[in-house]
């Protein structure tokens, strides 16, 4: 599960892009992707039209995704919770007071080989949607390679 603040820009992009990758690699029956926000501001809404436009330009559809808010149950049921920045990390970890699921919660950008600070900037006000697409897609590409090697599947 990919998590950002609004489940409106970054995490729907990661969710849709990762699904696109799973289909490309024939893994859509093996691995499930989802997304949510730490806020409930965009529950039930389609992702931001600006991120949908950028994703569509790259052949990735986000129109099926609807905003939802992360719950404690998600921490239990998901294998990996991938957050976009340290504020998301704090908010998600605050749902897990006894630290049972800390290991599952990671900054998505730690998978980006060219990352320095491991955060994915919020494009909602800055408008840097193309840059965020580049970062998210690079991080997701390398995330999938790690998952595939941990599952023992051939890479490439
Ligand atoms: P996201 O970006 O966390 O990448 O979905 C945002 C979307 C909406 C708002 C803030 C950030 N907002 O203030 O509504």
GROMACS .gro file of N, CA and C and ligand atoms in nm:
model
  482
    1UNK      N    1   0.084  -0.119   0.000
    1UNK     CA    2   0.000   0.000   0.000
    1UNK      C    3   0.087   0.125   0.000
    2UNK      N    4   0.059   0.214  -0.097
    2UNK     CA    5   0.132   0.340  -0.108
    2UNK      C    6   0.052   0.447  -0.033
    3UNK      N    7   0.123   0.529   0.046
    3UNK     CA    8   0.053   0.625   0.132
    3UNK      C    9   0.115   0.765   0.119
    4UNK      N   10   0.029   0.866   0.100
    4UNK     CA   11   0.074   1.005   0.107
    4UNK      C   12  -0.025   1.081   0.196
    5UNK      N   13  -0.022   1.211   0.190
    5UNK     CA   14  -0.111   1.291   0.276
    5UNK      C   15  -0.257   1.284   0.227
    6UNK      N   16  -0.276   1.315   0.098
    6UNK     CA   17  -0.414   1.329   0.049
    6UNK      C   18  -0.470   1.208  -0.024
    7UNK      N   19  -0.384   1.110  -0.058
    7UNK     CA   20  -0.420   1.002  -0.152
    7UNK      C   21  -0.482   1.066  -0.278
    8UNK      N   22  -0.418   1.173  -0.321
    8UNK     CA   23  -0.473   1.252  -0.430
    8UNK      C   24  -0.371   1.273  -0.542
    9UNK      N   25  -0.242   1.272  -0.508
    9UNK     CA   26  -0.139   1.294  -0.611
    9UNK      C   27  -0.035   1.182  -0.610
   10UNK      N   28   0.052   1.180  -0.508
   10UNK     CA   29   0.167   1.089  -0.511
   10UNK      C   30   0.129   0.942  -0.497
   11UNK      N   31   0.046   0.909  -0.395
   11UNK     CA   32   0.017   0.766  -0.375
   11UNK      C   33  -0.073   0.707  -0.483
   12UNK      N   34  -0.170   0.782  -0.539
   12UNK     CA   35  -0.243   0.723  -0.652
   12UNK      C   36  -0.151   0.700  -0.772
   13UNK      N   37  -0.054   0.791  -0.791
   13UNK     CA   38   0.041   0.772  -0.901
   13UNK      C   39   0.123   0.644  -0.879
   14UNK      N   40   0.175   0.627  -0.757
   14UNK     CA   41   0.254   0.507  -0.727
   14UNK      C   42   0.168   0.381  -0.743
   15UNK      N   43   0.045   0.387  -0.696
   15UNK     CA   44  -0.051   0.276  -0.705
   15UNK      C   45  -0.076   0.239  -0.852
   16UNK      N   46  -0.111   0.337  -0.934
   16UNK     CA   47  -0.142   0.311  -1.075
   16UNK      C   48  -0.019   0.269  -1.152
   17UNK      N   49   0.093   0.333  -1.124
   17UNK     CA   50   0.217   0.297  -1.195
   17UNK      C   51   0.260   0.155  -1.158
   18UNK      N   52   0.246   0.121  -1.029
   18UNK     CA   53   0.287  -0.014  -0.986
   18UNK      C   54   0.197  -0.120  -1.048
   19UNK      N   55   0.067  -0.091  -1.058
   19UNK     CA   56  -0.024  -0.185  -1.125
   19UNK      C   57   0.015  -0.202  -1.272
   20UNK      N   58   0.051  -0.092  -1.334
   20UNK     CA   59   0.096  -0.095  -1.475
   20UNK      C   60   0.219  -0.186  -1.488
   21UNK      N   61   0.312  -0.173  -1.393
   21UNK     CA   62   0.433  -0.258  -1.394
   21UNK      C   63   0.398  -0.405  -1.371
   22UNK      N   64   0.306  -0.430  -1.277
   22UNK     CA   65   0.267  -0.569  -1.248
   22UNK      C   66   0.210  -0.635  -1.373
   23UNK      N   67   0.127  -0.559  -1.446
   23UNK     CA   68   0.069  -0.614  -1.569
   23UNK      C   69   0.178  -0.640  -1.673
   24UNK      N   70   0.270  -0.544  -1.683
   24UNK     CA   71   0.379  -0.559  -1.780
   24UNK      C   72   0.463  -0.684  -1.752
   25UNK      N   73   0.478  -0.718  -1.623
   25UNK     CA   74   0.561  -0.833  -1.584
   25UNK      C   75   0.477  -0.959  -1.560
   26UNK      N   76   0.346  -0.953  -1.588
   26UNK     CA   77   0.260  -1.070  -1.570
   26UNK      C   78   0.244  -1.110  -1.424
   27UNK      N   79   0.250  -1.012  -1.334
   27UNK     CA   80   0.245  -1.042  -1.190
   27UNK      C   81   0.117  -0.992  -1.123
   28UNK      N   82   0.019  -0.951  -1.204
   28UNK     CA   83  -0.101  -0.890  -1.144
   28UNK      C   84  -0.182  -0.989  -1.060
   29UNK      N   85  -0.163  -1.121  -1.085
   29UNK     CA   86  -0.232  -1.219  -1.001
   29UNK      C   87  -0.156  -1.254  -0.874
   30UNK      N   88  -0.031  -1.209  -0.865
   30UNK     CA   89   0.055  -1.247  -0.752
   30UNK      C   90   0.066  -1.137  -0.648
   31UNK      N   91   0.069  -1.013  -0.696
   31UNK     CA   92   0.096  -0.899  -0.607
   31UNK      C   93  -0.016  -0.797  -0.625
   32UNK      N   94  -0.066  -0.745  -0.515
   32UNK     CA   95  -0.172  -0.644  -0.521
   32UNK      C   96  -0.118  -0.509  -0.481
   33UNK      N   97  -0.164  -0.405  -0.547
   33UNK     CA   98  -0.126  -0.269  -0.508
   33UNK      C   99  -0.251  -0.195  -0.459
   34UNK      N  100  -0.228  -0.102  -0.367
   34UNK     CA  101  -0.337  -0.019  -0.315
   34UNK      C  102  -0.277   0.115  -0.274
   35UNK      N  103  -0.362   0.210  -0.238
   35UNK     CA  104  -0.309   0.337  -0.187
   35UNK      C  105  -0.408   0.398  -0.090
   36UNK      N  106  -0.356   0.489  -0.008
   36UNK     CA  107  -0.443   0.559   0.087
   36UNK      C  108  -0.373   0.688   0.131
   37UNK      N  109  -0.447   0.771   0.204
   37UNK     CA  110  -0.391   0.894   0.258
   37UNK      C  111  -0.393   0.891   0.410
   38UNK      N  112  -0.306   0.972   0.470
   38UNK     CA  113  -0.310   0.983   0.616
   38UNK      C  114  -0.424   1.078   0.657
   39UNK      N  115  -0.470   1.161   0.564
   39UNK     CA  116  -0.587   1.247   0.587
   39UNK      C  117  -0.707   1.185   0.517
   40UNK      N  118  -0.825   1.233   0.553
   40UNK     CA  119  -0.946   1.186   0.484
   40UNK      C  120  -1.000   1.291   0.390
   41UNK      N  121  -0.915   1.384   0.345
   41UNK     CA  122  -0.960   1.500   0.268
   41UNK      C  123  -1.018   1.466   0.132
   42UNK      N  124  -0.973   1.357   0.073
   42UNK     CA  125  -1.016   1.326  -0.064
   42UNK      C  126  -1.083   1.189  -0.075
   43UNK      N  127  -1.144   1.146   0.035
   43UNK     CA  128  -1.210   1.015   0.034
   43UNK      C  129  -1.315   1.011  -0.077
   44UNK      N  130  -1.311   0.904  -0.155
   44UNK     CA  131  -1.410   0.883  -0.262
   44UNK      C  132  -1.384   0.960  -0.389
   45UNK      N  133  -1.281   1.047  -0.387
   45UNK     CA  134  -1.254   1.128  -0.507
   45UNK      C  135  -1.154   1.060  -0.600
   46UNK      N  136  -1.164   1.094  -0.728
   46UNK     CA  137  -1.061   1.053  -0.825
   46UNK      C  138  -0.934   1.133  -0.795
   47UNK      N  139  -0.817   1.081  -0.838
   47UNK     CA  140  -0.694   1.157  -0.816
   47UNK      C  141  -0.697   1.294  -0.885
   48UNK      N  142  -0.607   1.380  -0.842
   48UNK     CA  143  -0.591   1.514  -0.899
   48UNK      C  144  -0.578   1.505  -1.052
   49UNK      N  145  -0.653   1.591  -1.123
   49UNK     CA  146  -0.653   1.582  -1.270
   49UNK      C  147  -0.513   1.607  -1.328
   50UNK      N  148  -0.431   1.685  -1.257
   50UNK     CA  149  -0.297   1.716  -1.309
   50UNK      C  150  -0.208   1.591  -1.309
   51UNK      N  151  -0.217   1.509  -1.203
   51UNK     CA  152  -0.134   1.388  -1.199
   51UNK      C  153  -0.192   1.283  -1.296
   52UNK      N  154  -0.324   1.281  -1.312
   52UNK     CA  155  -0.386   1.189  -1.409
   52UNK      C  156  -0.336   1.219  -1.549
   53UNK      N  157  -0.325   1.348  -1.581
   53UNK     CA  158  -0.283   1.390  -1.715
   53UNK      C  159  -0.138   1.347  -1.742
   54UNK      N  160  -0.051   1.371  -1.644
   54UNK     CA  161   0.090   1.334  -1.661
   54UNK      C  162   0.102   1.183  -1.674
   55UNK      N  163   0.033   1.108  -1.588
   55UNK     CA  164   0.041   0.961  -1.593
   55UNK      C  165  -0.010   0.911  -1.728
   56UNK      N  166  -0.120   0.968  -1.775
   56UNK     CA  167  -0.180   0.925  -1.902
   56UNK      C  168  -0.082   0.946  -2.018
   57UNK      N  169  -0.009   1.058  -2.012
   57UNK     CA  170   0.091   1.086  -2.115
   57UNK      C  171   0.198   0.976  -2.122
   58UNK      N  172   0.219   0.910  -2.007
   58UNK     CA  173   0.318   0.801  -2.002
   58UNK      C  174   0.251   0.664  -2.018
   59UNK      N  175   0.123   0.663  -2.052
   59UNK     CA  176   0.054   0.536  -2.075
   59UNK      C  177   0.001   0.469  -1.949
   60UNK      N  178  -0.007   0.546  -1.839
   60UNK     CA  179  -0.050   0.489  -1.711
   60UNK      C  180  -0.186   0.549  -1.671
   61UNK      N  181  -0.284   0.464  -1.646
   61UNK     CA  182  -0.418   0.511  -1.609
   61UNK      C  183  -0.435   0.517  -1.457
   62UNK      N  184  -0.493   0.627  -1.409
   62UNK     CA  185  -0.520   0.641  -1.265
   62UNK      C  186  -0.669   0.659  -1.239
   63UNK      N  187  -0.750   0.659  -1.346
   63UNK     CA  188  -0.890   0.700  -1.332
   63UNK      C  189  -0.974   0.605  -1.248
   64UNK      N  190  -0.927   0.481  -1.228
   64UNK     CA  191  -1.004   0.384  -1.149
   64UNK      C  192  -0.981   0.401  -0.999
   65UNK      N  193  -0.884   0.484  -0.960
   65UNK     CA  194  -0.846   0.494  -0.818
   65UNK      C  195  -0.936   0.595  -0.746
   66UNK      N  196  -0.978   0.560  -0.624
   66UNK     CA  197  -1.059   0.651  -0.543
   66UNK      C  198  -0.992   0.671  -0.408
   67UNK      N  199  -0.996   0.794  -0.358
   67UNK     CA  200  -0.928   0.828  -0.234
   67UNK      C  201  -0.984   0.751  -0.114
   68UNK      N  202  -0.893   0.706  -0.029
   68UNK     CA  203  -0.933   0.647   0.098
   68UNK      C  204  -0.831   0.684   0.205
   69UNK      N  205  -0.872   0.667   0.331
   69UNK     CA  206  -0.783   0.701   0.443
   69UNK      C  207  -0.727   0.571   0.502
   70UNK      N  208  -0.598   0.572   0.533
   70UNK     CA  209  -0.536   0.452   0.591
   70UNK      C  210  -0.599   0.419   0.728
   71UNK      N  211  -0.611   0.291   0.756
   71UNK     CA  212  -0.665   0.245   0.885
   71UNK      C  213  -0.563   0.154   0.955
   72UNK      N  214  -0.588   0.129   1.083
   72UNK     CA  215  -0.501   0.035   1.157
   72UNK      C  216  -0.505  -0.103   1.093
   73UNK      N  217  -0.621  -0.141   1.039
   73UNK     CA  218  -0.634  -0.273   0.976
   73UNK      C  219  -0.539  -0.285   0.856
   74UNK      N  220  -0.516  -0.173   0.785
   74UNK     CA  221  -0.424  -0.178   0.670
   74UNK      C  222  -0.283  -0.217   0.716
   75UNK      N  223  -0.245  -0.169   0.834
   75UNK     CA  224  -0.112  -0.202   0.886
   75UNK      C  225  -0.099  -0.352   0.908
   76UNK      N  226  -0.208  -0.412   0.950
   76UNK     CA  227  -0.208  -0.557   0.977
   76UNK      C  228  -0.209  -0.636   0.846
   77UNK      N  229  -0.294  -0.594   0.753
   77UNK     CA  230  -0.319  -0.679   0.635
   77UNK      C  231  -0.220  -0.658   0.519
   78UNK      N  232  -0.159  -0.540   0.510
   78UNK     CA  233  -0.067  -0.516   0.398
   78UNK      C  234   0.073  -0.565   0.434
   79UNK      N  235   0.146  -0.614   0.335
   79UNK     CA  236   0.282  -0.662   0.359
   79UNK      C  237   0.382  -0.548   0.366
   80UNK      N  238   0.356  -0.442   0.292
   80UNK     CA  239   0.447  -0.327   0.288
   80UNK      C  240   0.364  -0.199   0.283
   81UNK      N  241   0.402  -0.102   0.364
   81UNK     CA  242   0.336   0.029   0.361
   81UNK      C  243   0.444   0.128   0.318
   82UNK      N  244   0.429   0.185   0.199
   82UNK     CA  245   0.534   0.268   0.141
   82UNK      C  246   0.489   0.413   0.142
   83UNK      N  247   0.555   0.493   0.224
   83UNK     CA  248   0.513   0.633   0.242
   83UNK      C  249   0.603   0.726   0.160
   84UNK      N  250   0.553   0.848   0.135
   84UNK     CA  251   0.623   0.940   0.044
   84UNK      C  252   0.722   1.031   0.116
   85UNK      N  253   0.690   1.070   0.240
   85UNK     CA  254   0.781   1.161   0.312
   85UNK      C  255   0.778   1.131   0.462
   86UNK      N  256   0.863   1.204   0.534
   86UNK     CA  257   0.877   1.173   0.678
   86UNK      C  258   0.755   1.212   0.759
   87UNK      N  259   0.680   1.308   0.708
   87UNK     CA  260   0.556   1.344   0.777
   87UNK      C  261   0.455   1.228   0.766
   88UNK      N  262   0.446   1.168   0.647
   88UNK     CA  263   0.361   1.049   0.631
   88UNK      C  264   0.410   0.937   0.722
   89UNK      N  265   0.542   0.924   0.731
   89UNK     CA  266   0.601   0.817   0.813
   89UNK      C  267   0.558   0.832   0.960
   90UNK      N  268   0.569   0.955   1.010
   90UNK     CA  269   0.527   0.982   1.149
   90UNK      C  270   0.379   0.951   1.167
   91UNK      N  271   0.296   0.997   1.073
   91UNK     CA  272   0.152   0.979   1.086
   91UNK      C  273   0.113   0.830   1.081
   92UNK      N  274   0.178   0.756   0.995
   92UNK     CA  275   0.146   0.612   0.985
   92UNK      C  276   0.194   0.540   1.111
   93UNK      N  277   0.316   0.573   1.156
   93UNK     CA  278   0.368   0.504   1.275
   93UNK      C  279   0.286   0.538   1.399
   94UNK      N  280   0.219   0.654   1.398
   94UNK     CA  281   0.137   0.691   1.515
   94UNK      C  282   0.012   0.601   1.525
   95UNK      N  283  -0.020   0.529   1.416
   95UNK     CA  284  -0.133   0.434   1.421
   95UNK      C  285  -0.090   0.301   1.483
   96UNK      N  286   0.040   0.287   1.505
   96UNK     CA  287   0.097   0.159   1.548
   96UNK      C  288   0.172   0.181   1.679
   97UNK      N  289   0.094   0.214   1.785
   97UNK     CA  290   0.156   0.259   1.911
   97UNK      C  291   0.249   0.155   1.972
   98UNK      N  292   0.216   0.026   1.959
   98UNK     CA  293   0.305  -0.073   2.020
   98UNK      C  294   0.413  -0.124   1.925
   99UNK      N  295   0.426  -0.060   1.808
   99UNK     CA  296   0.539  -0.088   1.719
   99UNK      C  297   0.539  -0.227   1.657
  100UNK      N  298   0.422  -0.288   1.642
  100UNK     CA  299   0.418  -0.424   1.588
  100UNK      C  300   0.450  -0.428   1.439
  101UNK      N  301   0.420  -0.319   1.370
  101UNK     CA  302   0.431  -0.323   1.224
  101UNK      C  303   0.537  -0.229   1.169
  102UNK      N  304   0.622  -0.176   1.259
  102UNK     CA  305   0.725  -0.078   1.218
  102UNK      C  306   0.805  -0.125   1.097
  103UNK      N  307   0.839  -0.252   1.096
  103UNK     CA  308   0.923  -0.308   0.989
  103UNK      C  309   0.860  -0.297   0.850
  104UNK      N  310   0.726  -0.295   0.849
  104UNK     CA  311   0.656  -0.291   0.720
  104UNK      C  312   0.652  -0.151   0.661
  105UNK      N  313   0.678  -0.049   0.742
  105UNK     CA  314   0.657   0.090   0.699
  105UNK      C  315   0.790   0.149   0.651
  106UNK      N  316   0.795   0.184   0.522
  106UNK     CA  317   0.921   0.231   0.463
  106UNK      C  318   0.895   0.354   0.377
  107UNK      N  319   0.998   0.437   0.363
  107UNK     CA  320   0.991   0.548   0.267
  107UNK      C  321   1.009   0.490   0.127
  108UNK      N  322   0.912   0.514   0.038
  108UNK     CA  323   0.921   0.457  -0.098
  108UNK      C  324   1.053   0.494  -0.164
  109UNK      N  325   1.099   0.617  -0.138
  109UNK     CA  326   1.217   0.664  -0.213
  109UNK      C  327   1.347   0.598  -0.169
  110UNK      N  328   1.344   0.520  -0.061
  110UNK     CA  329   1.467   0.446  -0.028
  110UNK      C  330   1.497   0.345  -0.139
  111UNK      N  331   1.397   0.316  -0.225
  111UNK     CA  332   1.421   0.225  -0.337
  111UNK      C  333   1.473   0.299  -0.460
  112UNK      N  334   1.473   0.432  -0.458
  112UNK     CA  335   1.520   0.510  -0.573
  112UNK      C  336   1.672   0.518  -0.567
  113UNK      N  337   1.741   0.455  -0.664
  113UNK     CA  338   1.887   0.451  -0.658
  113UNK      C  339   1.952   0.589  -0.661
  114UNK      N  340   1.881   0.693  -0.715
  114UNK     CA  341   1.946   0.825  -0.719
  114UNK      C  342   1.892   0.920  -0.614
  115UNK      N  343   1.837   0.865  -0.507
  115UNK     CA  344   1.781   0.951  -0.403
  115UNK      C  345   1.887   0.997  -0.303
  116UNK      N  346   1.869   1.121  -0.255
  116UNK     CA  347   1.960   1.172  -0.153
  116UNK      C  348   1.888   1.177  -0.018
  117UNK      N  349   1.770   1.241  -0.014
  117UNK     CA  350   1.704   1.257   0.116
  117UNK      C  351   1.587   1.161   0.138
  118UNK      N  352   1.560   1.077   0.038
  118UNK     CA  353   1.457   0.973   0.050
  118UNK      C  354   1.314   1.022   0.060
  119UNK      N  355   1.290   1.151   0.031
  119UNK     CA  356   1.152   1.200   0.035
  119UNK      C  357   1.102   1.226  -0.108
  120UNK      N  358   0.972   1.206  -0.130
  120UNK     CA  359   0.910   1.240  -0.257
  120UNK      C  360   0.831   1.368  -0.234
  121UNK      N  361   0.872   1.479  -0.300
  121UNK     CA  362   0.810   1.608  -0.272
  121UNK      C  363   0.662   1.610  -0.310
  122UNK      N  364   0.586   1.688  -0.235
  122UNK     CA  365   0.442   1.701  -0.258
  122UNK      C  366   0.420   1.800  -0.372
  123UNK      N  367   0.360   1.755  -0.484
  123UNK     CA  368   0.344   1.845  -0.600
  123UNK      C  369   0.215   1.927  -0.595
  124UNK      N  370   0.133   1.909  -0.492
  124UNK     CA  371  -0.002   1.967  -0.493
  124UNK      C  372   0.000   2.119  -0.511
  125UNK      N  373   0.090   2.186  -0.439
  125UNK     CA  374   0.100   2.332  -0.454
  125UNK      C  375   0.211   2.373  -0.549
  126UNK      N  376   0.320   2.294  -0.554
  126UNK     CA  377   0.436   2.333  -0.636
  126UNK      C  378   0.414   2.305  -0.784
  127UNK      N  379   0.329   2.209  -0.815
  127UNK     CA  380   0.299   2.177  -0.955
  127UNK      C  381   0.405   2.093  -1.026
  128UNK      N  382   0.499   2.033  -0.948
  128UNK     CA  383   0.608   1.958  -1.014
  128UNK      C  384   0.567   1.813  -1.043
  129UNK      N  385   0.460   1.799  -1.121
  129UNK     CA  386   0.403   1.666  -1.144
  129UNK      C  387   0.493   1.576  -1.231
  130UNK      N  388   0.556   1.635  -1.332
  130UNK     CA  389   0.643   1.554  -1.419
  130UNK      C  390   0.764   1.503  -1.340
  131UNK      N  391   0.819   1.590  -1.256
  131UNK     CA  392   0.935   1.550  -1.175
  131UNK      C  393   0.896   1.438  -1.078
  132UNK      N  394   0.777   1.453  -1.019
  132UNK     CA  395   0.729   1.350  -0.926
  132UNK      C  396   0.705   1.218  -1.000
  133UNK      N  397   0.656   1.227  -1.125
  133UNK     CA  398   0.638   1.104  -1.205
  133UNK      C  399   0.773   1.033  -1.222
  134UNK      N  400   0.877   1.111  -1.255
  134UNK     CA  401   1.010   1.053  -1.277
  134UNK      C  402   1.059   0.982  -1.151
  135UNK      N  403   1.042   1.048  -1.036
  135UNK     CA  404   1.091   0.991  -0.910
  135UNK      C  405   1.012   0.865  -0.873
  136UNK      N  406   0.878   0.876  -0.879
  136UNK     CA  407   0.792   0.765  -0.836
  136UNK      C  408   0.814   0.644  -0.928
  137UNK      N  409   0.824   0.668  -1.059
  137UNK     CA  410   0.841   0.554  -1.150
  137UNK      C  411   0.976   0.487  -1.127
  138UNK      N  412   1.079   0.567  -1.104
  138UNK     CA  413   1.213   0.508  -1.080
  138UNK      C  414   1.214   0.426  -0.950
  139UNK      N  415   1.151   0.480  -0.846
  139UNK     CA  416   1.146   0.408  -0.718
  139UNK      C  417   1.065   0.279  -0.731
  140UNK      N  418   0.952   0.286  -0.804
  140UNK     CA  419   0.867   0.167  -0.819
  140UNK      C  420   0.935   0.061  -0.905
  141UNK      N  421   1.009   0.103  -1.008
  141UNK     CA  422   1.082   0.006  -1.091
  141UNK      C  423   1.177  -0.075  -1.002
  142UNK      N  424   1.249  -0.005  -0.916
  142UNK     CA  425   1.348  -0.077  -0.836
  142UNK      C  426   1.280  -0.153  -0.720
  143UNK      N  427   1.168  -0.101  -0.670
  143UNK     CA  428   1.090  -0.176  -0.571
  143UNK      C  429   1.047  -0.311  -0.629
  144UNK      N  430   0.994  -0.310  -0.751
  144UNK     CA  431   0.947  -0.436  -0.810
  144UNK      C  432   1.062  -0.534  -0.829
  145UNK      N  433   1.177  -0.483  -0.870
  145UNK     CA  434   1.292  -0.573  -0.887
  145UNK      C  435   1.329  -0.637  -0.753
  146UNK      N  436   1.326  -0.559  -0.644
  146UNK     CA  437   1.357  -0.616  -0.511
  146UNK      C  438   1.255  -0.719  -0.470
  147UNK      N  439   1.127  -0.689  -0.495
  147UNK     CA  440   1.022  -0.785  -0.457
  147UNK      C  441   1.039  -0.913  -0.538
  148UNK      N  442   1.065  -0.897  -0.668
  148UNK     CA  443   1.081  -1.016  -0.752
  148UNK      C  444   1.198  -1.100  -0.704
  149UNK      N  445   1.309  -1.035  -0.667
  149UNK     CA  446   1.421  -1.119  -0.623
  149UNK      C  447   1.392  -1.181  -0.487
  150UNK      N  448   1.314  -1.111  -0.402
  150UNK     CA  449   1.281  -1.173  -0.273
  150UNK      C  450   1.183  -1.288  -0.290
  151UNK      N  451   1.105  -1.287  -0.401
  151UNK     CA  452   1.012  -1.397  -0.427
  151UNK      C  453   1.079  -1.509  -0.508
  152UNK      N  454   1.205  -1.484  -0.546
  152UNK     CA  455   1.276  -1.585  -0.622
  152UNK      C  456   1.241  -1.589  -0.769
  153UNK      N  457   1.173  -1.482  -0.819
  153UNK     CA  458   1.135  -1.480  -0.960
  153UNK      C  459   1.253  -1.429  -1.043
  154UNK      N  460   1.263  -1.469  -1.170
  154UNK     CA  461   1.371  -1.414  -1.253
  154UNK      C  462   1.353  -1.265  -1.271
  155UNK      N  463   1.461  -1.187  -1.271
  155UNK     CA  464   1.450  -1.042  -1.286
  155UNK      C  465   1.465  -1.004  -1.433
  156UNK      N  466   1.434  -0.879  -1.465
  156UNK     CA  467   1.451  -0.829  -1.601
  156UNK      C  468   1.320  -0.820  -1.674
  157LIG     P1  469  -0.066   1.413  -0.193
  157LIG     O1  470  -0.079   1.571  -0.220
  157LIG     O2  471  -0.035   1.396  -0.047
  157LIG     O3  472   0.049   1.373  -0.281
  157LIG     O4  473  -0.197   1.353  -0.233
  157LIG     C1  474  -0.177   1.651  -0.160
  157LIG     C2  475  -0.306   1.648  -0.208
  157LIG     C3  476  -0.401   1.732  -0.152
  157LIG     C4  477  -0.366   1.818  -0.050
  157LIG     C5  478  -0.235   1.819  -0.001
  157LIG     C6  479  -0.141   1.735  -0.056
  157LIG     N1  480  -0.462   1.907   0.003
  157LIG     O5  481  -0.423   1.998   0.080
  157LIG     O6  482  -0.582   1.891  -0.027
   0.00000   0.00000   0.00000
